[in-house]
Amino acid sequence: MGPDKEDTKMDNPVPPSYTPHSLPYGATDIIEPLPPTYTEDDNNDSHPSPIYTQSSSNVDLTPSEIAGIRALRQRNNDNNIYNLNEATPSIQLFAAIDQGNQEWIARLLSAGSVTANTKHRDETPLLRAIKTRNVQIVQQLLEAGANVDEFGCVSTQYDKHTSTTTSTLRTPLQLASTIGHLPLVKLLIEQHHATDSLVAPDGQIALRLAAEHNHPEIVAYLPSRRTGGFKRWQFKNRKSLQRIRKICKRIGQFVKFFVWDLEVFFLWTVPKHVLVKPVLRGCKWCWERRGRLGPWCKHQVMEMPGRIKRAGVWAGKQVVKIPRGVASAAKGTWRFGTETLPRLMKDFSVWFWKLLTVKLPKALKIFGHWIRSGITSLSKTIWNAILKVISFFSTILSAIISFFKSLTLRDIWNGFVEILRAIFVTLPKMILSWIKAFGDTSYKMMKALFGLLGQIVWFLGYGILWVVTFLPRQLWKILESIGASLAKAGYEVKVWVNPKAR
């Protein structure tokens, strides 16, 4: 190959693989490199290796690599690639990461068609490697120049209320803290100086992600940070804020309907279209035809005697019919008193007897079932609260006897919280659900007593009640949302005081 012989050799060796040591309990966790897996003979002139030599962007794939691409496509529902050998280099890179194939990754990177920062669907190769928990692949990508602090997509969520899709963005350190992989966290911070104070768009930082996912060893390792609190509160309350805006909009529409729309309809729209416009159209019609008014009046005067004569004839005929009408009315009154009224009284008696013997017992049974279920639930809730009070004092007594050896103040506090929850949360919820159940009970009772008429009356009453209670219900929802927001704000205050709190 002459003087070009040296050009075909590998300029830079493949980045070495890294694995964590298995350390005894209490030892310091470090990550050391393994010896390189290549020799000088692996890249001689007679047998150039495709892994280390310069190549084009079209990299030949092995059967196992094709299987990896197929698995990646199936996971991503990507059916647009018919020839697996023509898969884009980014897809090949992510398939290689999923398989943990370091040689394939090195071959793709050395080909120059992709880099360690090439994204696929907004996800970085480093994030994908951290998801697989493969320390060697993570180290290989970092040695190849992967950005240790770059944000990338780790998941997507679809909001059915707004019909939008949002992406969760994380840095490699934040993702490693989320999954609780301490060796990766130490690798990113100690060897590659990852920034643990970066704040994600949703306000999360590495420390809070580790704490919220219950990884105490990572929480203990990371330094205390107080950043991102307001953004976290804002992100967690975005649905509550949207809910408050929607409720305020409904209240505005409700008030506008009763205060403005009804008045405008009856005082402006109806008079305008029923009185004013017809009168104006009539006046306009008369003015346009004012030349015909004289002949029309003359015609009416000429026709008036004939109309008076016909009216007199009609009145005489009606006077003649009066005796016959009186006789017919007398017969109808007799028939009503002797036939219709007794039949109506009989039908009413049958209906009333059926109401007393069949429908009323059925309605009382429904009402009794509602009363019984309410009393049973109330008794169970009260008894449960009593048991929790007894358990609380028993816990205090046990703690005093054992001099707080087996129990802590935290256990006593949890017991006190359970008592408060039973009295002020569980009991009111049960009573409220019992009251709500009366709506269904009353509907069944009205249906059992009066049938279709009872259903109509119930729906009318329900509509009136809905209108009367609309504003209080909406205001209560606003108070609930505000209360939830304040609770989350209190949690963020707690985190600000103690950044490593759960």
PDB file of C-alpha atoms in Angstrom, residues 56-59 65 68-70 72-73 84-98 104-105 107-109 111-126 128:
ATOM      1  CA  SER A  56     -19.003   5.730   4.606  1.00  0.00           C
ATOM      2  CA  SER A  57     -22.321   6.460   6.255  1.00  0.00           C
ATOM      3  CA  ASN A  58     -23.819   3.216   4.939  1.00  0.00           C
ATOM      4  CA  VAL A  59     -22.716   0.641   7.526  1.00  0.00           C
ATOM      5  CA  GLU A  65     -28.048  -5.802  14.498  1.00  0.00           C
ATOM      6  CA  GLY A  68     -32.146  -4.947  17.183  1.00  0.00           C
ATOM      7  CA  ILE A  69     -33.443  -2.388  14.684  1.00  0.00           C
ATOM      8  CA  ARG A  70     -36.625  -4.417  14.219  1.00  0.00           C
ATOM      9  CA  LEU A  72     -36.639  -0.715  18.169  1.00  0.00           C
ATOM     10  CA  ARG A  73     -39.155  -0.149  15.360  1.00  0.00           C
ATOM     11  CA  LEU A  84     -33.746  -2.742   7.574  1.00  0.00           C
ATOM     12  CA  ASN A  85     -30.306  -2.403   6.008  1.00  0.00           C
ATOM     13  CA  GLU A  86     -31.320   1.128   4.953  1.00  0.00           C
ATOM     14  CA  ALA A  87     -32.340   2.186   8.482  1.00  0.00           C
ATOM     15  CA  THR A  88     -31.134   5.658   9.368  1.00  0.00           C
ATOM     16  CA  PRO A  89     -27.881   5.824  11.345  1.00  0.00           C
ATOM     17  CA  SER A  90     -29.707   7.316  14.346  1.00  0.00           C
ATOM     18  CA  ILE A  91     -32.056   4.319  14.489  1.00  0.00           C
ATOM     19  CA  GLN A  92     -29.062   1.993  14.220  1.00  0.00           C
ATOM     20  CA  LEU A  93     -27.331   3.860  17.056  1.00  0.00           C
ATOM     21  CA  PHE A  94     -30.295   3.549  19.413  1.00  0.00           C
ATOM     22  CA  ALA A  95     -30.802  -0.103  18.490  1.00  0.00           C
ATOM     23  CA  ALA A  96     -27.143  -0.740  19.300  1.00  0.00           C
ATOM     24  CA  ILE A  97     -27.563   0.990  22.671  1.00  0.00           C
ATOM     25  CA  ASP A  98     -30.617  -1.146  23.464  1.00  0.00           C
ATOM     26  CA  TRP A 104     -21.713  -1.620  16.703  1.00  0.00           C
ATOM     27  CA  ILE A 105     -21.783   1.756  18.487  1.00  0.00           C
ATOM     28  CA  ARG A 107     -18.511   1.383  14.179  1.00  0.00           C
ATOM     29  CA  LEU A 108     -21.351   3.903  13.763  1.00  0.00           C
ATOM     30  CA  LEU A 109     -19.454   6.673  15.549  1.00  0.00           C
ATOM     31  CA  ALA A 111     -18.225   6.109  10.332  1.00  0.00           C
ATOM     32  CA  GLY A 112     -19.093   9.754  11.009  1.00  0.00           C
ATOM     33  CA  SER A 113     -22.782   9.428  10.093  1.00  0.00           C
ATOM     34  CA  VAL A 114     -23.839   9.992  13.715  1.00  0.00           C
ATOM     35  CA  THR A 115     -22.322  11.493  16.830  1.00  0.00           C
ATOM     36  CA  ALA A 116     -22.770  10.770  20.503  1.00  0.00           C
ATOM     37  CA  ASN A 117     -25.275  13.663  20.593  1.00  0.00           C
ATOM     38  CA  THR A 118     -27.480  12.600  17.639  1.00  0.00           C
ATOM     39  CA  LYS A 119     -31.096  12.589  18.834  1.00  0.00           C
ATOM     40  CA  HIS A 120     -33.920  10.236  17.885  1.00  0.00           C
ATOM     41  CA  ARG A 121     -37.392  11.579  18.640  1.00  0.00           C
ATOM     42  CA  ASP A 122     -35.808  14.240  20.892  1.00  0.00           C
ATOM     43  CA  GLU A 123     -34.078  11.576  22.988  1.00  0.00           C
ATOM     44  CA  THR A 124     -30.292  11.656  23.312  1.00  0.00           C
ATOM     45  CA  PRO A 125     -28.164   8.490  23.077  1.00  0.00           C
ATOM     46  CA  LEU A 126     -26.888   9.104  26.592  1.00  0.00           C
ATOM     47  CA  ARG A 128     -31.210   5.857  26.220  1.00  0.00           C
TER      48      ARG A 128
END
